[in-house]
C-alpha cells in the first residue's frame, strides 16, 4: 500500500522551492483550530473537509489545495466540489482571490493537476489544469 503522506511530502517540497509562495500552512485533520469546509459525503451525511494546504502567493492569492492520489478518496469529488462552491462564494465577495481544489500528482513527476471545474471522480485527471504557482502568482 502506498504511503498516503508521500503526496503531502512531495507537495511541501514544491512549495518550499517556489518563489511564487509567500507562505504556506499545513492544515490539521480535525478540530475547531483548523480550517474546514462543510460537504456532504456519498452516503448523504454532513461532514467537514479539512483542506491539506493553505497557501498565500506573492500576489495575495490564497490557494486551498488538498493532495490526493488518483481514486484514493471515495468522497474526493464531493469534497472538491464543496471547496469550489466555498471559493466561488468567497470570490464573489470581491475580497482576496481564492483558488483551489483537490490536486493529484501525475505519476512520479512533480507535475500537479487540479480542476477549476466540478468533478465526478478523482480517477481521471484528463482535462485538469497543470498547477503552475508562478503563473497563478502573476494573475491579478
N, CA, C and O atoms as a GROMACS GRO file, in nm:
protein
  560
    1UNK      N    1   0.086  -0.120   0.000
    1UNK     CA    2   0.000   0.000   0.000
    1UNK      C    3   0.089   0.124   0.000
    1UNK      O    4   0.186   0.131   0.075
    2UNK      N    5   0.054   0.221  -0.084
    2UNK     CA    6   0.130   0.345  -0.092
    2UNK      C    7   0.112   0.428   0.034
    2UNK      O    8   0.004   0.431   0.093
    3UNK      N    9   0.219   0.495   0.075
    3UNK     CA   10   0.215   0.584   0.189
    3UNK      C   11   0.132   0.707   0.154
    3UNK      O   12   0.166   0.780   0.060
    4UNK      N   13   0.023   0.730   0.226
    4UNK     CA   14  -0.065   0.842   0.195
    4UNK      C   15   0.001   0.976   0.224
    4UNK      O   16  -0.045   1.079   0.175
    5UNK      N   17   0.108   0.976   0.302
    5UNK     CA   18   0.178   1.101   0.332
    5UNK      C   19   0.275   1.140   0.221
    5UNK      O   20   0.321   1.254   0.219
    6UNK      N   21   0.307   1.049   0.130
    6UNK     CA   22   0.402   1.082   0.023
    6UNK      C   23   0.358   1.201  -0.060
    6UNK      O   24   0.440   1.289  -0.086
    7UNK      N   25   0.230   1.209  -0.104
    7UNK     CA   26   0.190   1.328  -0.181
    7UNK      C   27   0.208   1.457  -0.101
    7UNK      O   28   0.249   1.559  -0.156
    8UNK      N   29   0.177   1.454   0.028
    8UNK     CA   30   0.194   1.573   0.111
    8UNK      C   31   0.340   1.614   0.119
    8UNK      O   32   0.372   1.732   0.110
    9UNK      N   33   0.428   1.517   0.136
    9UNK     CA   34   0.571   1.546   0.143
    9UNK      C   35   0.621   1.607   0.012
    9UNK      O   36   0.694   1.706   0.013
   10UNK      N   37   0.581   1.549  -0.100
   10UNK     CA   38   0.624   1.599  -0.232
   10UNK      C   39   0.569   1.739  -0.256
   10UNK      O   40   0.639   1.824  -0.310
   11UNK      N   41   0.444   1.764  -0.218
   11UNK     CA   42   0.386   1.895  -0.240
   11UNK      C   43   0.452   1.999  -0.149
   11UNK      O   44   0.476   2.112  -0.192
   12UNK      N   45   0.481   1.962  -0.026
   12UNK     CA   46   0.552   2.054   0.066
   12UNK      C   47   0.686   2.094   0.008
   12UNK      O   48   0.726   2.210   0.016
   13UNK      N   49   0.757   1.999  -0.051
   13UNK     CA   50   0.887   2.028  -0.114
   13UNK      C   51   0.869   2.127  -0.229
   13UNK      O   52   0.950   2.219  -0.246
   14UNK      N   53   0.764   2.109  -0.309
   14UNK     CA   54   0.736   2.200  -0.419
   14UNK      C   55   0.711   2.342  -0.366
   14UNK      O   56   0.763   2.440  -0.420
   15UNK      N   57   0.631   2.352  -0.260
   15UNK     CA   58   0.600   2.483  -0.201
   15UNK      C   59   0.726   2.550  -0.147
   15UNK      O   60   0.747   2.670  -0.166
   16UNK      N   61   0.810   2.472  -0.080
   16UNK     CA   62   0.934   2.528  -0.024
   16UNK      C   63   1.026   2.583  -0.132
   16UNK      O   64   1.098   2.680  -0.108
   17UNK      N   65   1.023   2.524  -0.250
   17UNK     CA   66   1.111   2.565  -0.358
   17UNK      C   67   1.054   2.669  -0.452
   17UNK      O   68   1.120   2.707  -0.548
   18UNK      N   69   0.932   2.716  -0.426
   18UNK     CA   70   0.866   2.807  -0.519
   18UNK      C   71   0.880   2.953  -0.476
   18UNK      O   72   0.837   2.989  -0.366
   19UNK      N   73   0.940   3.037  -0.561
   19UNK     CA   74   0.947   3.180  -0.529
   19UNK      C   75   0.810   3.248  -0.536
   19UNK      O   76   0.796   3.362  -0.491
   20UNK      N   77   0.709   3.181  -0.592
   20UNK     CA   78   0.575   3.238  -0.601
   20UNK      C   79   0.499   3.228  -0.469
   20UNK      O   80   0.394   3.290  -0.453
   21UNK      N   81   0.551   3.152  -0.374
   21UNK     CA   82   0.483   3.128  -0.246
   21UNK      C   83   0.534   3.225  -0.141
   21UNK      O   84   0.653   3.229  -0.110
   22UNK      N   85   0.442   3.305  -0.086
   22UNK     CA   86   0.474   3.397   0.022
   22UNK      C   87   0.485   3.319   0.153
   22UNK      O   88   0.584   3.331   0.225
   23UNK      N   89   0.382   3.238   0.182
   23UNK     CA   90   0.386   3.148   0.297
   23UNK      C   91   0.286   3.034   0.273
   23UNK      O   92   0.196   3.045   0.189
   24UNK      N   93   0.303   2.925   0.348
   24UNK     CA   94   0.207   2.815   0.341
   24UNK      C   95   0.192   2.752   0.477
   24UNK      O   96   0.281   2.758   0.562
   25UNK      N   97   0.075   2.689   0.496
   25UNK     CA   98   0.041   2.626   0.622
   25UNK      C   99  -0.014   2.487   0.594
   25UNK      O  100  -0.103   2.471   0.510
   26UNK      N  101   0.039   2.387   0.664
   26UNK     CA  102  -0.015   2.251   0.654
   26UNK      C  103  -0.125   2.241   0.760
   26UNK      O  104  -0.097   2.236   0.880
   27UNK      N  105  -0.249   2.239   0.713
   27UNK     CA  106  -0.367   2.236   0.798
   27UNK      C  107  -0.378   2.102   0.872
   27UNK      O  108  -0.330   2.000   0.824
   28UNK      N  109  -0.441   2.105   0.987
   28UNK     CA  110  -0.467   1.982   1.061
   28UNK      C  111  -0.585   1.905   1.005
   28UNK      O  112  -0.653   1.952   0.913
   29UNK      N  113  -0.609   1.787   1.060
   29UNK     CA  114  -0.713   1.697   1.009
   29UNK      C  115  -0.843   1.699   1.088
   29UNK      O  116  -0.938   1.630   1.053
   30UNK      N  117  -0.848   1.778   1.196
   30UNK     CA  118  -0.969   1.781   1.277
   30UNK      C  119  -0.965   1.900   1.372
   30UNK      O  120  -0.863   1.967   1.386
   31UNK      N  121  -1.077   1.924   1.436
   31UNK     CA  122  -1.084   2.022   1.542
   31UNK      C  123  -1.116   2.164   1.498
   31UNK      O  124  -1.100   2.200   1.382
   32UNK      N  125  -1.162   2.242   1.594
   32UNK     CA  126  -1.204   2.379   1.569
   32UNK      C  127  -1.088   2.472   1.536
   32UNK      O  128  -1.109   2.580   1.480
   33UNK      N  129  -0.966   2.434   1.571
   33UNK     CA  130  -0.850   2.520   1.546
   33UNK      C  131  -0.803   2.513   1.401
   33UNK      O  132  -0.716   2.590   1.360
   34UNK      N  133  -0.859   2.421   1.323
   34UNK     CA  134  -0.818   2.404   1.184
   34UNK      C  135  -0.930   2.444   1.089
   34UNK      O  136  -1.047   2.443   1.125
   35UNK      N  137  -0.890   2.478   0.966
   35UNK     CA  138  -0.984   2.523   0.864
   35UNK      C  139  -1.055   2.405   0.800
   35UNK      O  140  -0.991   2.306   0.762
   36UNK      N  141  -1.186   2.415   0.787
   36UNK     CA  142  -1.265   2.309   0.723
   36UNK      C  143  -1.378   2.370   0.641
   36UNK      O  144  -1.429   2.478   0.672
   37UNK      N  145  -1.415   2.298   0.536
   37UNK     CA  146  -1.526   2.335   0.450
   37UNK      C  147  -1.633   2.227   0.467
   37UNK      O  148  -1.601   2.108   0.459
   38UNK      N  149  -1.759   2.264   0.490
   38UNK     CA  150  -1.863   2.162   0.501
   38UNK      C  151  -1.892   2.098   0.366
   38UNK      O  152  -1.890   2.164   0.262
   39UNK      N  153  -1.919   1.968   0.369
   39UNK     CA  154  -1.958   1.895   0.248
   39UNK      C  155  -2.050   1.781   0.288
   39UNK      O  156  -2.062   1.750   0.407
   40UNK      N  157  -2.114   1.719   0.192
   40UNK     CA  158  -2.199   1.604   0.215
   40UNK      C  159  -2.130   1.482   0.155
   40UNK      O  160  -2.095   1.481   0.038
   41UNK      N  161  -2.111   1.377   0.238
   41UNK     CA  162  -2.042   1.258   0.188
   41UNK      C  163  -2.132   1.176   0.096
   41UNK      O  164  -2.249   1.209   0.076
   42UNK      N  165  -2.076   1.069   0.039
   42UNK     CA  166  -2.151   0.991  -0.061
   42UNK      C  167  -2.272   0.919  -0.001
   42UNK      O  168  -2.362   0.877  -0.074
   43UNK      N  169  -2.276   0.906   0.133
   43UNK     CA  170  -2.393   0.847   0.198
   43UNK      C  171  -2.496   0.953   0.236
   43UNK      O  172  -2.601   0.920   0.292
   44UNK      N  173  -2.466   1.081   0.206
   44UNK     CA  174  -2.561   1.188   0.238
   44UNK      C  175  -2.544   1.251   0.374
   44UNK      O  176  -2.630   1.329   0.416
   45UNK      N  177  -2.435   1.219   0.446
   45UNK     CA  178  -2.412   1.275   0.579
   45UNK      C  179  -2.328   1.402   0.571
   45UNK      O  180  -2.232   1.409   0.494
   46UNK      N  181  -2.364   1.504   0.649
   46UNK     CA  182  -2.282   1.625   0.653
   46UNK      C  183  -2.149   1.598   0.722
   46UNK      O  184  -2.144   1.532   0.826
   47UNK      N  185  -2.042   1.650   0.663
   47UNK     CA  186  -1.907   1.628   0.716
   47UNK      C  187  -1.827   1.758   0.703
   47UNK      O  188  -1.873   1.856   0.644
   48UNK      N  189  -1.707   1.756   0.760
   48UNK     CA  190  -1.613   1.867   0.745
   48UNK      C  191  -1.493   1.818   0.664
   48UNK      O  192  -1.437   1.712   0.691
   49UNK      N  193  -1.454   1.898   0.567
   49UNK     CA  194  -1.339   1.869   0.480
   49UNK      C  195  -1.224   1.960   0.524
   49UNK      O  196  -1.228   2.081   0.503
   50UNK      N  197  -1.122   1.900   0.586
   50UNK     CA  198  -1.005   1.973   0.631
   50UNK      C  199  -0.902   1.976   0.518
   50UNK      O  200  -0.826   1.881   0.499
   51UNK      N  201  -0.901   2.087   0.445
   51UNK     CA  202  -0.812   2.104   0.331
   51UNK      C  203  -0.666   2.096   0.379
   51UNK      O  204  -0.631   2.157   0.480
   52UNK      N  205  -0.582   2.021   0.306
   52UNK     CA  206  -0.443   2.000   0.348
   52UNK      C  207  -0.360   2.127   0.358
   52UNK      O  208  -0.289   2.148   0.456
   53UNK      N  209  -0.370   2.212   0.256
   53UNK     CA  210  -0.279   2.327   0.247
   53UNK      C  211  -0.352   2.459   0.229
   53UNK      O  212  -0.445   2.470   0.150
   54UNK      N  213  -0.306   2.558   0.304
   54UNK     CA  214  -0.348   2.696   0.287
   54UNK      C  215  -0.221   2.771   0.247
   54UNK      O  216  -0.123   2.773   0.322
   55UNK      N  217  -0.224   2.832   0.130
   55UNK     CA  218  -0.104   2.891   0.071
   55UNK      C  219  -0.134   3.036   0.032
   55UNK      O  220  -0.238   3.065  -0.026
   56UNK      N  221  -0.043   3.125   0.064
   56UNK     CA  222  -0.056   3.263   0.015
   56UNK      C  223   0.053   3.287  -0.087
   56UNK      O  224   0.172   3.272  -0.058
   57UNK      N  225   0.012   3.324  -0.207
   57UNK     CA  226   0.107   3.354  -0.313
   57UNK      C  227   0.154   3.500  -0.301
   57UNK      O  228   0.094   3.580  -0.230
   58UNK      N  229   0.260   3.532  -0.371
   58UNK     CA  230   0.320   3.666  -0.362
   58UNK      C  231   0.225   3.776  -0.408
   58UNK      O  232   0.244   3.891  -0.370
   59UNK      N  233   0.124   3.745  -0.490
   59UNK     CA  234   0.027   3.846  -0.534
   59UNK      C  235  -0.093   3.855  -0.441
   59UNK      O  236  -0.187   3.930  -0.468
   60UNK      N  237  -0.092   3.780  -0.331
   60UNK     CA  238  -0.201   3.783  -0.234
   60UNK      C  239  -0.306   3.676  -0.253
   60UNK      O  240  -0.392   3.658  -0.166
   61UNK      N  241  -0.302   3.604  -0.366
   61UNK     CA  242  -0.398   3.496  -0.389
   61UNK      C  243  -0.382   3.389  -0.281
   61UNK      O  244  -0.270   3.352  -0.245
   62UNK      N  245  -0.495   3.340  -0.230
   62UNK     CA  246  -0.494   3.230  -0.133
   62UNK      C  247  -0.532   3.102  -0.206
   62UNK      O  248  -0.635   3.096  -0.274
   63UNK      N  249  -0.450   3.000  -0.192
   63UNK     CA  250  -0.475   2.869  -0.253
   63UNK      C  251  -0.514   2.771  -0.145
   63UNK      O  252  -0.450   2.763  -0.040
   64UNK      N  253  -0.621   2.696  -0.170
   64UNK     CA  254  -0.668   2.591  -0.080
   64UNK      C  255  -0.660   2.460  -0.157
   64UNK      O  256  -0.746   2.430  -0.239
   65UNK      N  257  -0.556   2.382  -0.130
   65UNK     CA  258  -0.534   2.258  -0.204
   65UNK      C  259  -0.530   2.138  -0.111
   65UNK      O  260  -0.482   2.147   0.002
   66UNK      N  261  -0.580   2.027  -0.160
   66UNK     CA  262  -0.579   1.901  -0.086
   66UNK      C  263  -0.516   1.794  -0.174
   66UNK      O  264  -0.567   1.765  -0.282
   67UNK      N  265  -0.405   1.736  -0.128
   67UNK     CA  266  -0.334   1.636  -0.207
   67UNK      C  267  -0.404   1.501  -0.199
   67UNK      O  268  -0.447   1.457  -0.092
   68UNK      N  269  -0.414   1.438  -0.312
   68UNK     CA  270  -0.469   1.302  -0.322
   68UNK      C  271  -0.388   1.225  -0.425
   68UNK      O  272  -0.312   1.283  -0.502
   69UNK      N  273  -0.407   1.095  -0.426
   69UNK     CA  274  -0.362   1.012  -0.537
   69UNK      C  275  -0.489   0.970  -0.611
   69UNK      O  276  -0.598   0.972  -0.554
   70UNK      N  277  -0.474   0.933  -0.736
   70UNK     CA  278  -0.592   0.901  -0.818
   70UNK      C  279  -0.678   0.795  -0.749
   70UNK      O  280  -0.630   0.687  -0.716
   71UNK      N  281  -0.806   0.828  -0.729
   71UNK     CA  282  -0.902   0.734  -0.672
   71UNK      C  283  -0.882   0.700  -0.526
   71UNK      O  284  -0.940   0.603  -0.477
   72UNK      N  285  -0.801   0.778  -0.453
   72UNK     CA  286  -0.768   0.742  -0.314
   72UNK      C  287  -0.877   0.778  -0.213
   72UNK      O  288  -0.871   0.732  -0.099
   73UNK      N  289  -0.974   0.858  -0.252
   73UNK     CA  290  -1.076   0.904  -0.157
   73UNK      C  291  -1.213   0.895  -0.223
   73UNK      O  292  -1.242   0.968  -0.318
   74UNK      N  293  -1.297   0.805  -0.172
   74UNK     CA  294  -1.430   0.787  -0.233
   74UNK      C  295  -1.514   0.914  -0.225
   74UNK      O  296  -1.608   0.932  -0.303
   75UNK      N  297  -1.482   1.002  -0.130
   75UNK     CA  298  -1.554   1.130  -0.118
   75UNK      C  299  -1.480   1.246  -0.183
   75UNK      O  300  -1.518   1.361  -0.167
   76UNK      N  301  -1.374   1.216  -0.257
   76UNK     CA  302  -1.290   1.320  -0.316
   76UNK      C  303  -1.366   1.418  -0.403
   76UNK      O  304  -1.346   1.539  -0.391
   77UNK      N  305  -1.454   1.368  -0.490
   77UNK     CA  306  -1.530   1.458  -0.578
   77UNK      C  307  -1.624   1.547  -0.496
   77UNK      O  308  -1.636   1.666  -0.525
   78UNK      N  309  -1.689   1.491  -0.395
   78UNK     CA  310  -1.780   1.570  -0.310
   78UNK      C  311  -1.703   1.680  -0.237
   78UNK      O  312  -1.750   1.793  -0.227
   79UNK      N  313  -1.584   1.646  -0.186
   79UNK     CA  314  -1.501   1.744  -0.116
   79UNK      C  315  -1.457   1.854  -0.212
   79UNK      O  316  -1.469   1.973  -0.182
   80UNK      N  317  -1.407   1.813  -0.327
   80UNK     CA  318  -1.360   1.909  -0.428
   80UNK      C  319  -1.471   2.005  -0.467
   80UNK      O  320  -1.451   2.127  -0.469
   81UNK      N  321  -1.588   1.952  -0.497
   81UNK     CA  322  -1.699   2.035  -0.542
   81UNK      C  323  -1.748   2.130  -0.433
   81UNK      O  324  -1.786   2.244  -0.462
   82UNK      N  325  -1.747   2.086  -0.308
   82UNK     CA  326  -1.784   2.173  -0.196
   82UNK      C  327  -1.681   2.284  -0.179
   82UNK      O  328  -1.716   2.398  -0.150
   83UNK      N  329  -1.554   2.250  -0.198
   83UNK     CA  330  -1.448   2.351  -0.188
   83UNK      C  331  -1.462   2.455  -0.300
   83UNK      O  332  -1.443   2.574  -0.276
   84UNK      N  333  -1.494   2.410  -0.422
   84UNK     CA  334  -1.515   2.504  -0.532
   84UNK      C  335  -1.630   2.600  -0.501
   84UNK      O  336  -1.622   2.719  -0.531
   85UNK      N  337  -1.738   2.548  -0.442
   85UNK     CA  338  -1.851   2.634  -0.404
   85UNK      C  339  -1.808   2.736  -0.300
   85UNK      O  340  -1.846   2.853  -0.307
   86UNK      N  341  -1.728   2.692  -0.202
   86UNK     CA  342  -1.678   2.784  -0.099
   86UNK      C  343  -1.595   2.895  -0.165
   86UNK      O  344  -1.612   3.012  -0.134
   87UNK      N  345  -1.505   2.857  -0.255
   87UNK     CA  346  -1.419   2.953  -0.324
   87UNK      C  347  -1.502   3.049  -0.408
   87UNK      O  348  -1.477   3.170  -0.409
   88UNK      N  349  -1.601   2.996  -0.479
   88UNK     CA  350  -1.687   3.081  -0.562
   88UNK      C  351  -1.758   3.186  -0.478
   88UNK      O  352  -1.759   3.304  -0.514
   89UNK      N  353  -1.817   3.144  -0.366
   89UNK     CA  354  -1.886   3.238  -0.278
   89UNK      C  355  -1.789   3.344  -0.225
   89UNK      O  356  -1.822   3.463  -0.221
   90UNK      N  357  -1.669   3.302  -0.186
   90UNK     CA  358  -1.571   3.396  -0.134
   90UNK      C  359  -1.527   3.495  -0.242
   90UNK      O  360  -1.519   3.615  -0.217
   91UNK      N  361  -1.498   3.445  -0.362
   91UNK     CA  362  -1.452   3.531  -0.470
   91UNK      C  363  -1.559   3.632  -0.512
   91UNK      O  364  -1.526   3.743  -0.555
   92UNK      N  365  -1.686   3.594  -0.501
   92UNK     CA  366  -1.794   3.686  -0.535
   92UNK      C  367  -1.802   3.804  -0.439
   92UNK      O  368  -1.860   3.907  -0.472
   93UNK      N  369  -1.744   3.788  -0.319
   93UNK     CA  370  -1.746   3.897  -0.220
   93UNK      C  371  -1.649   4.008  -0.258
   93UNK      O  372  -1.654   4.116  -0.201
   94UNK      N  373  -1.560   3.983  -0.355
   94UNK     CA  374  -1.468   4.085  -0.403
   94UNK      C  375  -1.348   4.108  -0.314
   94UNK      O  376  -1.274   4.204  -0.333
   95UNK      N  377  -1.326   4.021  -0.217
   95UNK     CA  378  -1.211   4.035  -0.130
   95UNK      C  379  -1.092   3.962  -0.192
   95UNK      O  380  -1.080   3.957  -0.315
   96UNK      N  381  -1.006   3.908  -0.112
   96UNK     CA  382  -0.890   3.833  -0.158
   96UNK      C  383  -0.931   3.722  -0.254
   96UNK      O  384  -1.031   3.654  -0.231
   97UNK      N  385  -0.855   3.704  -0.362
   97UNK     CA  386  -0.884   3.598  -0.459
   97UNK      C  387  -0.842   3.462  -0.401
   97UNK      O  388  -0.735   3.447  -0.344
   98UNK      N  389  -0.931   3.364  -0.418
   98UNK     CA  390  -0.904   3.227  -0.376
   98UNK      C  391  -0.905   3.136  -0.499
   98UNK      O  392  -0.983   3.157  -0.591
   99UNK      N  393  -0.819   3.035  -0.499
   99UNK     CA  394  -0.823   2.925  -0.595
   99UNK      C  395  -0.800   2.797  -0.516
   99UNK      O  396  -0.752   2.801  -0.403
  100UNK      N  397  -0.835   2.683  -0.576
  100UNK     CA  398  -0.807   2.559  -0.504
  100UNK      C  399  -0.882   2.440  -0.557
  100UNK      O  400  -0.947   2.445  -0.661
  101UNK      N  401  -0.870   2.331  -0.483
  101UNK     CA  402  -0.934   2.206  -0.515
  101UNK      C  403  -0.846   2.088  -0.478
  101UNK      O  404  -0.739   2.104  -0.418
  102UNK      N  405  -0.892   1.972  -0.513
  102UNK     CA  406  -0.812   1.850  -0.499
  102UNK      C  407  -0.699   1.860  -0.600
  102UNK      O  408  -0.721   1.898  -0.715
  103UNK      N  409  -0.578   1.824  -0.559
  103UNK     CA  410  -0.466   1.818  -0.653
  103UNK      C  411  -0.408   1.678  -0.654
  103UNK      O  412  -0.398   1.612  -0.551
  104UNK      N  413  -0.371   1.634  -0.773
  104UNK     CA  414  -0.317   1.499  -0.790
  104UNK      C  415  -0.188   1.509  -0.871
  104UNK      O  416  -0.182   1.576  -0.974
  105UNK      N  417  -0.084   1.441  -0.821
  105UNK     CA  418   0.045   1.441  -0.890
  105UNK      C  419   0.040   1.340  -1.002
  105UNK      O  420  -0.013   1.230  -0.987
  106UNK      N  421   0.096   1.378  -1.116
  106UNK     CA  422   0.100   1.290  -1.234
  106UNK      C  423   0.216   1.192  -1.222
  106UNK      O  424   0.331   1.227  -1.247
  107UNK      N  425   0.184   1.069  -1.183
  107UNK     CA  426   0.285   0.964  -1.173
  107UNK      C  427   0.399   1.002  -1.081
  107UNK      O  428   0.377   1.051  -0.970
  108UNK      N  429   0.522   0.979  -1.127
  108UNK     CA  430   0.640   1.011  -1.047
  108UNK      C  431   0.698   1.147  -1.081
  108UNK      O  432   0.809   1.179  -1.037
  109UNK      N  433   0.626   1.226  -1.158
  109UNK     CA  434   0.673   1.360  -1.193
  109UNK      C  435   0.642   1.454  -1.077
  109UNK      O  436   0.579   1.414  -0.979
  110UNK      N  437   0.684   1.578  -1.089
  110UNK     CA  438   0.645   1.677  -0.989
  110UNK      C  439   0.541   1.771  -1.049
  110UNK      O  440   0.529   1.887  -1.010
  111UNK      N  441   0.465   1.718  -1.145
  111UNK     CA  442   0.356   1.792  -1.206
  111UNK      C  443   0.226   1.760  -1.132
  111UNK      O  444   0.186   1.644  -1.123
  112UNK      N  445   0.164   1.865  -1.081
  112UNK     CA  446   0.039   1.851  -1.006
  112UNK      C  447  -0.074   1.908  -1.089
  112UNK      O  448  -0.057   2.006  -1.161
  113UNK      N  449  -0.191   1.844  -1.080
  113UNK     CA  450  -0.307   1.885  -1.158
  113UNK      C  451  -0.425   1.909  -1.067
  113UNK      O  452  -0.444   1.840  -0.967
  114UNK      N  453  -0.506   2.010  -1.104
  114UNK     CA  454  -0.629   2.039  -1.030
  114UNK      C  455  -0.734   2.080  -1.131
  114UNK      O  456  -0.703   2.118  -1.244
  115UNK      N  457  -0.858   2.072  -1.090
  115UNK     CA  458  -0.967   2.111  -1.177
  115UNK      C  459  -1.034   2.235  -1.120
  115UNK      O  460  -1.071   2.238  -1.002
  116UNK      N  461  -1.051   2.336  -1.203
  116UNK     CA  462  -1.123   2.456  -1.160
  116UNK      C  463  -1.273   2.437  -1.182
  116UNK      O  464  -1.353   2.528  -1.156
  117UNK      N  465  -1.310   2.320  -1.231
  117UNK     CA  466  -1.449   2.286  -1.257
  117UNK      C  467  -1.493   2.173  -1.164
  117UNK      O  468  -1.408   2.100  -1.112
  118UNK      N  469  -1.624   2.156  -1.141
  118UNK     CA  470  -1.671   2.041  -1.063
  118UNK      C  471  -1.628   1.910  -1.129
  118UNK      O  472  -1.614   1.901  -1.251
  119UNK      N  473  -1.606   1.809  -1.047
  119UNK     CA  474  -1.562   1.677  -1.096
  119UNK      C  475  -1.657   1.569  -1.047
  119UNK      O  476  -1.733   1.590  -0.953
  120UNK      N  477  -1.653   1.453  -1.113
  120UNK     CA  478  -1.736   1.340  -1.070
  120UNK      C  479  -1.651   1.229  -1.009
  120UNK      O  480  -1.705   1.135  -0.950
  121UNK      N  481  -1.517   1.238  -1.024
  121UNK     CA  482  -1.428   1.136  -0.966
  121UNK      C  483  -1.287   1.191  -0.958
  121UNK      O  484  -1.257   1.297  -1.013
  122UNK      N  485  -1.201   1.118  -0.889
  122UNK     CA  486  -1.059   1.154  -0.882
  122UNK      C  487  -0.972   1.047  -0.947
  122UNK      O  488  -0.853   1.038  -0.920
  123UNK      N  489  -1.033   0.967  -1.033
  123UNK     CA  490  -0.958   0.862  -1.101
  123UNK      C  491  -0.915   0.902  -1.241
  123UNK      O  492  -0.827   0.838  -1.300
  124UNK      N  493  -0.976   1.007  -1.296
  124UNK     CA  494  -0.945   1.052  -1.431
  124UNK      C  495  -0.915   1.201  -1.427
  124UNK      O  496  -1.006   1.283  -1.410
  125UNK      N  497  -0.787   1.237  -1.443
  125UNK     CA  498  -0.749   1.378  -1.434
  125UNK      C  499  -0.732   1.442  -1.573
  125UNK      O  500  -0.680   1.552  -1.584
  126UNK      N  501  -0.777   1.372  -1.676
  126UNK     CA  502  -0.770   1.433  -1.809
  126UNK      C  503  -0.861   1.556  -1.811
  126UNK      O  504  -0.973   1.552  -1.761
  127UNK      N  505  -0.812   1.664  -1.868
  127UNK     CA  506  -0.886   1.789  -1.869
  127UNK      C  507  -0.859   1.877  -1.749
  127UNK      O  508  -0.905   1.991  -1.745
  128UNK      N  509  -0.785   1.827  -1.652
  128UNK     CA  510  -0.749   1.908  -1.536
  128UNK      C  511  -0.635   2.001  -1.576
  128UNK      O  512  -0.564   1.975  -1.672
  129UNK      N  513  -0.619   2.110  -1.500
  129UNK     CA  514  -0.516   2.210  -1.527
  129UNK      C  515  -0.386   2.176  -1.455
  129UNK      O  516  -0.387   2.129  -1.341
  130UNK      N  517  -0.275   2.202  -1.523
  130UNK     CA  518  -0.145   2.191  -1.459
  130UNK      C  519  -0.134   2.302  -1.355
  130UNK      O  520  -0.160   2.418  -1.386
  131UNK      N  521  -0.094   2.267  -1.234
  131UNK     CA  522  -0.077   2.367  -1.128
  131UNK      C  523   0.057   2.437  -1.150
  131UNK      O  524   0.163   2.377  -1.137
  132UNK      N  525   0.049   2.564  -1.184
  132UNK     CA  526   0.169   2.646  -1.205
  132UNK      C  527   0.160   2.765  -1.110
  132UNK      O  528   0.099   2.867  -1.142
  133UNK      N  529   0.222   2.751  -0.994
  133UNK     CA  530   0.213   2.855  -0.891
  133UNK      C  531   0.266   2.988  -0.940
  133UNK      O  532   0.212   3.093  -0.904
  134UNK      N  533   0.371   2.985  -1.021
  134UNK     CA  534   0.428   3.112  -1.071
  134UNK      C  535   0.329   3.184  -1.161
  134UNK      O  536   0.322   3.307  -1.159
  135UNK      N  537   0.252   3.109  -1.240
  135UNK     CA  538   0.150   3.171  -1.326
  135UNK      C  539   0.036   3.227  -1.240
  135UNK      O  540  -0.010   3.339  -1.263
  136UNK      N  541  -0.009   3.149  -1.142
  136UNK     CA  542  -0.116   3.197  -1.052
  136UNK      C  543  -0.073   3.324  -0.978
  136UNK      O  544  -0.155   3.412  -0.952
  137UNK      N  545   0.056   3.333  -0.944
  137UNK     CA  546   0.106   3.448  -0.869
  137UNK      C  547   0.117   3.573  -0.956
  137UNK      O  548   0.131   3.683  -0.904
  138UNK      N  549   0.110   3.556  -1.088
  138UNK     CA  550   0.117   3.670  -1.178
  138UNK      C  551  -0.022   3.723  -1.216
  138UNK      O  552  -0.034   3.831  -1.274
  139UNK      N  553  -0.126   3.647  -1.184
  139UNK     CA  554  -0.261   3.687  -1.222
  139UNK      C  555  -0.312   3.796  -1.129
  139UNK      O  556  -0.280   3.797  -1.010
  140UNK      N  557  -0.392   3.889  -1.183
  140UNK     CA  558  -0.446   3.996  -1.097
  140UNK      C  559  -0.552   3.943  -1.002
  140UNK      O  560  -0.608   4.019  -0.923
   0.00000   0.00000   0.00000
